[in-house]
JSON list of C-alpha atoms in Angstrom, two decimals:
[
{"chain": "A", "resi": 1, "resn": "MET", "atom": "CA", "xyz": [0.01, -0.14, 0.02]},
{"chain": "A", "resi": 2, "resn": "SER", "atom": "CA", "xyz": [1.47, 3.44, -1.04]},
{"chain": "A", "resi": 3, "resn": "ASP", "atom": "CA", "xyz": [1.98, 6.01, 1.75]},
{"chain": "A", "resi": 4, "resn": "ASP", "atom": "CA", "xyz": [-0.69, 8.35, 0.05]},
{"chain": "A", "resi": 5, "resn": "ARG", "atom": "CA", "xyz": [-3.37, 5.64, 0.20]},
{"chain": "A", "resi": 6, "resn": "LEU", "atom": "CA", "xyz": [-2.42, 4.58, 3.75]},
{"chain": "A", "resi": 7, "resn": "LEU", "atom": "CA", "xyz": [-2.49, 8.35, 4.78]},
{"chain": "A", "resi": 8, "resn": "ARG", "atom": "CA", "xyz": [-5.96, 8.76, 3.10]},
{"chain": "A", "resi": 9, "resn": "VAL", "atom": "CA", "xyz": [-7.36, 5.61, 5.01]},
{"chain": "A", "resi": 10, "resn": "LEU", "atom": "CA", "xyz": [-5.89, 6.52, 8.31]},
{"chain": "A", "resi": 11, "resn": "ARG", "atom": "CA", "xyz": [-7.67, 10.09, 7.84]},
{"chain": "A", "resi": 12, "resn": "ALA", "atom": "CA", "xyz": [-11.05, 8.16, 7.02]},
{"chain": "A", "resi": 13, "resn": "ILE", "atom": "CA", "xyz": [-10.64, 6.51, 10.11]},
{"chain": "A", "resi": 14, "resn": "VAL", "atom": "CA", "xyz": [-10.17, 9.39, 12.28]},
{"chain": "A", "resi": 15, "resn": "ARG", "atom": "CA", "xyz": [-12.98, 11.24, 10.86]},
{"chain": "A", "resi": 16, "resn": "GLU", "atom": "CA", "xyz": [-15.22, 8.68, 11.53]},
{"chain": "A", "resi": 17, "resn": "MET", "atom": "CA", "xyz": [-14.11, 7.84, 14.99]},
{"chain": "A", "resi": 18, "resn": "LEU", "atom": "CA", "xyz": [-13.85, 11.70, 16.08]},
{"chain": "A", "resi": 19, "resn": "PRO", "atom": "CA", "xyz": [-16.88, 14.52, 16.29]},
{"chain": "A", "resi": 20, "resn": "ARG", "atom": "CA", "xyz": [-16.68, 16.83, 13.00]},
{"chain": "A", "resi": 21, "resn": "TYR", "atom": "CA", "xyz": [-15.28, 20.37, 14.13]},
{"chain": "A", "resi": 22, "resn": "ASP", "atom": "CA", "xyz": [-15.28, 21.33, 10.44]},
{"chain": "A", "resi": 23, "resn": "PHE", "atom": "CA", "xyz": [-18.57, 23.56, 10.81]},
{"chain": "A", "resi": 24, "resn": "LEU", "atom": "CA", "xyz": [-18.00, 24.85, 14.41]},
{"chain": "A", "resi": 25, "resn": "GLY", "atom": "CA", "xyz": [-16.35, 27.91, 13.81]},
{"chain": "A", "resi": 26, "resn": "LYS", "atom": "CA", "xyz": [-17.41, 31.46, 11.98]},
{"chain": "A", "resi": 27, "resn": "TYR", "atom": "CA", "xyz": [-16.92, 31.77, 8.61]},
{"chain": "A", "resi": 28, "resn": "ARG", "atom": "CA", "xyz": [-16.83, 34.65, 6.27]},
{"chain": "A", "resi": 29, "resn": "TYR", "atom": "CA", "xyz": [-19.43, 34.65, 3.44]},
{"chain": "A", "resi": 30, "resn": "ARG", "atom": "CA", "xyz": [-20.40, 37.43, 1.19]},
{"chain": "A", "resi": 31, "resn": "VAL", "atom": "CA", "xyz": [-24.03, 38.83, 0.42]},
{"chain": "A", "resi": 32, "resn": "LEU", "atom": "CA", "xyz": [-25.05, 37.84, -2.94]},
{"chain": "A", "resi": 33, "resn": "ALA", "atom": "CA", "xyz": [-28.73, 39.11, -2.65]},
{"chain": "A", "resi": 34, "resn": "MET", "atom": "CA", "xyz": [-31.52, 39.35, -0.25]},
{"chain": "A", "resi": 35, "resn": "ALA", "atom": "CA", "xyz": [-34.42, 36.81, -0.93]},
{"chain": "A", "resi": 36, "resn": "GLY", "atom": "CA", "xyz": [-37.31, 37.71, 1.60]},
{"chain": "A", "resi": 37, "resn": "ASP", "atom": "CA", "xyz": [-36.10, 37.61, 5.17]},
{"chain": "A", "resi": 38, "resn": "ARG", "atom": "CA", "xyz": [-33.24, 35.02, 4.30]},
{"chain": "A", "resi": 39, "resn": "VAL", "atom": "CA", "xyz": [-29.94, 35.91, 2.46]},
{"chain": "A", "resi": 40, "resn": "ASP", "atom": "CA", "xyz": [-28.05, 34.32, -0.81]},
{"chain": "A", "resi": 41, "resn": "LEU", "atom": "CA", "xyz": [-24.17, 34.12, 0.18]},
{"chain": "A", "resi": 42, "resn": "GLN", "atom": "CA", "xyz": [-20.90, 32.95, -1.04]},
{"chain": "A", "resi": 43, "resn": "ALA", "atom": "CA", "xyz": [-18.11, 31.62, 0.88]},
{"chain": "A", "resi": 44, "resn": "VAL", "atom": "CA", "xyz": [-15.31, 34.35, 0.87]},
{"chain": "A", "resi": 45, "resn": "ARG", "atom": "CA", "xyz": [-12.23, 31.52, 0.87]},
{"chain": "A", "resi": 46, "resn": "LYS", "atom": "CA", "xyz": [-13.09, 28.74, -1.59]},
{"chain": "A", "resi": 47, "resn": "GLY", "atom": "CA", "xyz": [-10.38, 27.03, -0.08]},
{"chain": "A", "resi": 48, "resn": "ALA", "atom": "CA", "xyz": [-11.69, 26.56, 3.17]},
{"chain": "A", "resi": 49, "resn": "GLY", "atom": "CA", "xyz": [-13.79, 24.09, 1.82]},
{"chain": "A", "resi": 50, "resn": "LEU", "atom": "CA", "xyz": [-17.00, 25.63, 2.50]},
{"chain": "A", "resi": 51, "resn": "PRO", "atom": "CA", "xyz": [-20.29, 25.17, 0.81]},
{"chain": "A", "resi": 52, "resn": "ASP", "atom": "CA", "xyz": [-21.81, 28.23, -1.18]},
{"chain": "A", "resi": 53, "resn": "ILE", "atom": "CA", "xyz": [-25.25, 28.19, 0.74]},
{"chain": "A", "resi": 54, "resn": "LEU", "atom": "CA", "xyz": [-28.33, 29.82, -0.58]},
{"chain": "A", "resi": 55, "resn": "PRO", "atom": "CA", "xyz": [-30.59, 30.93, 1.21]},
{"chain": "A", "resi": 56, "resn": "VAL", "atom": "CA", "xyz": [-29.78, 31.80, 4.88]},
{"chain": "A", "resi": 57, "resn": "PRO", "atom": "CA", "xyz": [-31.73, 33.14, 7.74]},
{"chain": "A", "resi": 58, "resn": "ILE", "atom": "CA", "xyz": [-30.43, 36.00, 9.88]},
{"chain": "A", "resi": 59, "resn": "ALA", "atom": "CA", "xyz": [-30.21, 36.01, 13.50]},
{"chain": "A", "resi": 60, "resn": "ALA", "atom": "CA", "xyz": [-29.54, 39.93, 14.12]},
{"chain": "A", "resi": 61, "resn": "GLY", "atom": "CA", "xyz": [-28.95, 39.05, 17.90]},
{"chain": "A", "resi": 62, "resn": "MET", "atom": "CA", "xyz": [-31.66, 40.94, 18.99]},
{"chain": "A", "resi": 63, "resn": "ALA", "atom": "CA", "xyz": [-35.56, 40.09, 19.00]},
{"chain": "A", "resi": 64, "resn": "GLY", "atom": "CA", "xyz": [-37.39, 42.61, 16.82]},
{"chain": "A", "resi": 65, "resn": "LEU", "atom": "CA", "xyz": [-34.41, 43.35, 14.73]},
{"chain": "A", "resi": 66, "resn": "SER", "atom": "CA", "xyz": [-34.42, 42.65, 10.86]},
{"chain": "A", "resi": 67, "resn": "ALA", "atom": "CA", "xyz": [-32.27, 44.18, 7.93]},
{"chain": "A", "resi": 68, "resn": "GLU", "atom": "CA", "xyz": [-31.87, 43.93, 4.68]},
{"chain": "A", "resi": 69, "resn": "LEU", "atom": "CA", "xyz": [-28.34, 43.45, 3.80]},
{"chain": "A", "resi": 70, "resn": "THR", "atom": "CA", "xyz": [-26.06, 45.46, 0.84]},
{"chain": "A", "resi": 71, "resn": "PRO", "atom": "CA", "xyz": [-24.70, 43.09, -1.96]},
{"chain": "A", "resi": 72, "resn": "GLY", "atom": "CA", "xyz": [-21.22, 42.60, -1.48]},
{"chain": "A", "resi": 73, "resn": "ALA", "atom": "CA", "xyz": [-21.16, 43.24, 2.40]},
{"chain": "A", "resi": 74, "resn": "VAL", "atom": "CA", "xyz": [-19.13, 40.32, 4.51]},
{"chain": "A", "resi": 75, "resn": "VAL", "atom": "CA", "xyz": [-21.13, 38.55, 7.25]},
{"chain": "A", "resi": 76, "resn": "LEU", "atom": "CA", "xyz": [-20.36, 35.87, 9.39]},
{"chain": "A", "resi": 77, "resn": "VAL", "atom": "CA", "xyz": [-21.97, 32.45, 9.19]},
{"chain": "A", "resi": 78, "resn": "GLU", "atom": "CA", "xyz": [-22.21, 29.58, 11.89]},
{"chain": "A", "resi": 79, "resn": "PHE", "atom": "CA", "xyz": [-23.82, 25.97, 11.54]},
{"chain": "A", "resi": 80, "resn": "ILE", "atom": "CA", "xyz": [-25.88, 25.29, 14.30]},
{"chain": "A", "resi": 81, "resn": "GLU", "atom": "CA", "xyz": [-24.56, 22.24, 16.42]},
{"chain": "A", "resi": 82, "resn": "GLY", "atom": "CA", "xyz": [-22.00, 21.94, 13.42]},
{"chain": "A", "resi": 83, "resn": "ASP", "atom": "CA", "xyz": [-24.38, 20.88, 11.08]},
{"chain": "A", "resi": 84, "resn": "PRO", "atom": "CA", "xyz": [-23.63, 22.30, 7.71]},
{"chain": "A", "resi": 85, "resn": "GLN", "atom": "CA", "xyz": [-26.99, 22.02, 6.57]},
{"chain": "A", "resi": 86, "resn": "LEU", "atom": "CA", "xyz": [-28.08, 24.45, 9.56]},
{"chain": "A", "resi": 87, "resn": "PRO", "atom": "CA", "xyz": [-26.71, 27.53, 8.48]},
{"chain": "A", "resi": 88, "resn": "ILE", "atom": "CA", "xyz": [-27.29, 31.08, 10.06]},
{"chain": "A", "resi": 89, "resn": "VAL", "atom": "CA", "xyz": [-26.01, 34.58, 9.72]},
{"chain": "A", "resi": 90, "resn": "THR", "atom": "CA", "xyz": [-24.79, 35.64, 13.50]},
{"chain": "A", "resi": 91, "resn": "ALA", "atom": "CA", "xyz": [-22.62, 39.05, 12.89]},
{"chain": "A", "resi": 92, "resn": "PHE", "atom": "CA", "xyz": [-22.00, 41.80, 9.97]},
{"chain": "A", "resi": 93, "resn": "SER", "atom": "CA", "xyz": [-18.90, 43.47, 8.69]},
{"chain": "A", "resi": 94, "resn": "ARG", "atom": "CA", "xyz": [-17.53, 46.18, 10.92]},
{"chain": "A", "resi": 95, "resn": "ASP", "atom": "CA", "xyz": [-15.37, 47.24, 8.14]},
{"chain": "A", "resi": 96, "resn": "GLY", "atom": "CA", "xyz": [-17.04, 50.88, 7.79]},
{"chain": "A", "resi": 97, "resn": "GLY", "atom": "CA", "xyz": [-16.92, 50.55, 4.17]},
{"chain": "A", "resi": 98, "resn": "SER", "atom": "CA", "xyz": [-19.47, 51.13, 1.17]},
{"chain": "A", "resi": 99, "resn": "THR", "atom": "CA", "xyz": [-21.31, 47.80, 2.24]},
{"chain": "A", "resi": 100, "resn": "PHE", "atom": "CA", "xyz": [-21.28, 48.09, 5.99]},
{"chain": "A", "resi": 101, "resn": "LEU", "atom": "CA", "xyz": [-24.50, 49.99, 5.98]},
{"chain": "A", "resi": 102, "resn": "PRO", "atom": "CA", "xyz": [-27.88, 47.75, 5.33]},
{"chain": "A", "resi": 103, "resn": "VAL", "atom": "CA", "xyz": [-30.17, 48.60, 2.68]},
{"chain": "A", "resi": 104, "resn": "SER", "atom": "CA", "xyz": [-33.04, 49.13, 5.29]},
{"chain": "A", "resi": 105, "resn": "LEU", "atom": "CA", "xyz": [-33.13, 48.21, 9.23]},
{"chain": "A", "resi": 106, "resn": "VAL", "atom": "CA", "xyz": [-36.38, 47.55, 11.47]},
{"chain": "A", "resi": 107, "resn": "LEU", "atom": "CA", "xyz": [-36.53, 47.74, 14.58]},
{"chain": "A", "resi": 108, "resn": "ASP", "atom": "CA", "xyz": [-40.14, 46.19, 15.93]},
{"chain": "A", "resi": 109, "resn": "ALA", "atom": "CA", "xyz": [-41.89, 45.60, 18.78]},
{"chain": "A", "resi": 110, "resn": "THR", "atom": "CA", "xyz": [-45.41, 44.19, 19.95]},
{"chain": "A", "resi": 111, "resn": "GLU", "atom": "CA", "xyz": [-46.16, 46.94, 22.13]},
{"chain": "A", "resi": 112, "resn": "VAL", "atom": "CA", "xyz": [-43.58, 49.97, 22.41]},
{"chain": "A", "resi": 113, "resn": "VAL", "atom": "CA", "xyz": [-40.37, 50.73, 21.08]},
{"chain": "A", "resi": 114, "resn": "ARG", "atom": "CA", "xyz": [-38.98, 53.08, 23.34]},
{"chain": "A", "resi": 115, "resn": "ILE", "atom": "CA", "xyz": [-35.58, 55.47, 23.89]},
{"chain": "A", "resi": 116, "resn": "GLY", "atom": "CA", "xyz": [-34.12, 55.39, 27.13]},
{"chain": "A", "resi": 117, "resn": "GLU", "atom": "CA", "xyz": [-34.89, 58.32, 29.55]},
{"chain": "A", "resi": 118, "resn": "GLN", "atom": "CA", "xyz": [-31.25, 59.06, 29.81]},
{"chain": "A", "resi": 119, "resn": "ALA", "atom": "CA", "xyz": [-30.71, 59.61, 25.99]},
{"chain": "A", "resi": 120, "resn": "GLY", "atom": "CA", "xyz": [-29.47, 63.14, 25.70]},
{"chain": "A", "resi": 121, "resn": "ALA", "atom": "CA", "xyz": [-30.61, 63.05, 21.91]},
{"chain": "A", "resi": 122, "resn": "VAL", "atom": "CA", "xyz": [-32.06, 61.22, 19.07]},
{"chain": "A", "resi": 123, "resn": "ASP", "atom": "CA", "xyz": [-29.99, 61.74, 15.95]},
{"chain": "A", "resi": 124, "resn": "LEU", "atom": "CA", "xyz": [-32.32, 60.74, 12.73]},
{"chain": "A", "resi": 125, "resn": "GLY", "atom": "CA", "xyz": [-29.44, 61.49, 10.41]},
{"chain": "A", "resi": 126, "resn": "ALA", "atom": "CA", "xyz": [-30.69, 62.56, 7.02]},
{"chain": "A", "resi": 127, "resn": "ALA", "atom": "CA", "xyz": [-33.95, 61.55, 7.83]},
{"chain": "A", "resi": 128, "resn": "THR", "atom": "CA", "xyz": [-36.74, 64.07, 7.57]},
{"chain": "A", "resi": 129, "resn": "ALA", "atom": "CA", "xyz": [-39.65, 63.80, 9.90]},
{"chain": "A", "resi": 130, "resn": "ILE", "atom": "CA", "xyz": [-41.73, 65.83, 12.27]},
{"chain": "A", "resi": 131, "resn": "VAL", "atom": "CA", "xyz": [-41.53, 64.72, 16.05]},
{"chain": "A", "resi": 132, "resn": "VAL", "atom": "CA", "xyz": [-44.58, 65.04, 17.68]},
{"chain": "A", "resi": 133, "resn": "ARG", "atom": "CA", "xyz": [-44.29, 65.42, 21.46]},
{"chain": "A", "resi": 134, "resn": "ASP", "atom": "CA", "xyz": [-46.53, 65.37, 24.71]},
{"chain": "A", "resi": 135, "resn": "GLY", "atom": "CA", "xyz": [-47.61, 69.11, 24.88]},
{"chain": "A", "resi": 136, "resn": "ASP", "atom": "CA", "xyz": [-47.20, 69.85, 21.20]},
{"chain": "A", "resi": 137, "resn": "LEU", "atom": "CA", "xyz": [-50.24, 71.49, 19.40]},
{"chain": "A", "resi": 138, "resn": "VAL", "atom": "CA", "xyz": [-51.73, 69.29, 16.65]},
{"chain": "A", "resi": 139, "resn": "ASN", "atom": "CA", "xyz": [-54.53, 70.89, 14.68]},
{"chain": "A", "resi": 140, "resn": "ILE", "atom": "CA", "xyz": [-56.99, 67.97, 12.89]},
{"chain": "A", "resi": 141, "resn": "ALA", "atom": "CA", "xyz": [-58.68, 69.13, 10.04]},
{"chain": "A", "resi": 142, "resn": "GLY", "atom": "CA", "xyz": [-61.14, 66.81, 7.73]},
{"chain": "A", "resi": 143, "resn": "VAL", "atom": "CA", "xyz": [-62.36, 64.73, 9.84]},
{"chain": "A", "resi": 144, "resn": "GLN", "atom": "CA", "xyz": [-65.84, 63.13, 8.65]},
{"chain": "A", "resi": 145, "resn": "PRO", "atom": "CA", "xyz": [-68.25, 62.07, 11.49]},
{"chain": "A", "resi": 146, "resn": "GLY", "atom": "CA", "xyz": [-69.74, 58.59, 11.13]},
{"chain": "A", "resi": 147, "resn": "PRO", "atom": "CA", "xyz": [-68.78, 54.99, 11.68]},
{"chain": "A", "resi": 148, "resn": "GLY", "atom": "CA", "xyz": [-65.64, 53.52, 9.54]},
{"chain": "A", "resi": 149, "resn": "VAL", "atom": "CA", "xyz": [-62.36, 54.73, 8.39]},
{"chain": "A", "resi": 150, "resn": "VAL", "atom": "CA", "xyz": [-61.71, 58.27, 9.49]},
{"chain": "A", "resi": 151, "resn": "ALA", "atom": "CA", "xyz": [-59.32, 60.37, 7.13]},
{"chain": "A", "resi": 152, "resn": "VAL", "atom": "CA", "xyz": [-57.53, 63.00, 8.66]},
{"chain": "A", "resi": 153, "resn": "ARG", "atom": "CA", "xyz": [-54.91, 65.65, 8.06]},
{"chain": "A", "resi": 154, "resn": "LEU", "atom": "CA", "xyz": [-52.25, 66.69, 10.32]},
{"chain": "A", "resi": 155, "resn": "SER", "atom": "CA", "xyz": [-50.75, 70.47, 10.49]},
{"chain": "A", "resi": 156, "resn": "LEU", "atom": "CA", "xyz": [-48.23, 70.98, 13.46]},
{"chain": "A", "resi": 157, "resn": "VAL", "atom": "CA", "xyz": [-48.14, 74.34, 15.15]},
{"chain": "A", "resi": 158, "resn": "PRO", "atom": "CA", "xyz": [-44.47, 74.45, 16.33]},
{"chain": "A", "resi": 159, "resn": "PRO", "atom": "CA", "xyz": [-43.77, 75.22, 20.04]},
{"chain": "A", "resi": 160, "resn": "PRO", "atom": "CA", "xyz": [-42.11, 78.00, 21.64]},
{"chain": "A", "resi": 161, "resn": "ALA", "atom": "CA", "xyz": [-38.27, 77.81, 20.83]},
{"chain": "A", "resi": 162, "resn": "GLN", "atom": "CA", "xyz": [-37.45, 77.16, 24.88]},
{"chain": "A", "resi": 163, "resn": "LEU", "atom": "CA", "xyz": [-39.42, 73.56, 24.21]},
{"chain": "A", "resi": 164, "resn": "LEU", "atom": "CA", "xyz": [-37.87, 72.36, 21.22]},
{"chain": "A", "resi": 165, "resn": "SER", "atom": "CA", "xyz": [-37.37, 68.50, 21.01]},
{"chain": "A", "resi": 166, "resn": "LYS", "atom": "CA", "xyz": [-33.78, 67.27, 21.61]},
{"chain": "A", "resi": 167, "resn": "VAL", "atom": "CA", "xyz": [-34.36, 64.95, 18.57]},
{"chain": "A", "resi": 168, "resn": "ARG", "atom": "CA", "xyz": [-32.27, 66.40, 15.55]},
{"chain": "A", "resi": 169, "resn": "ALA", "atom": "CA", "xyz": [-33.36, 66.09, 12.24]}
]
């Protein structure tokens, strides 16, 4: 028996006797596209023996949080219980490059999404929105009396300057 063949036989015996550790780490994958709440991925390192896997669920690390990932972004994939048939995205690239930010991000809850009382400000970035606070005056016009759906048009009257919200748009 040749040395190469003997080595292959020994490797096969060892793999059968010991548990598989091939899929117990975190592996880098590149986002190809989103498919609903799942993401189509491609292994970053082909030489690592990892499968290209499609589609994969995302575990964002927090209940109620979901994202549409940017194509080209790099994510980390783990395999539940080391099973290559059970991949899941568990972390996201932190490189700060053009693919770092998701296309969209949703934070949802069954009752309330609350900003803590100690927050000095809420920065909405380039988003444009009017924030209505307790005590702001809201005029409602166009209410149609009767049962069914009520259509309203809101117009806000800004509060005096000393009562402006800490929210920055």
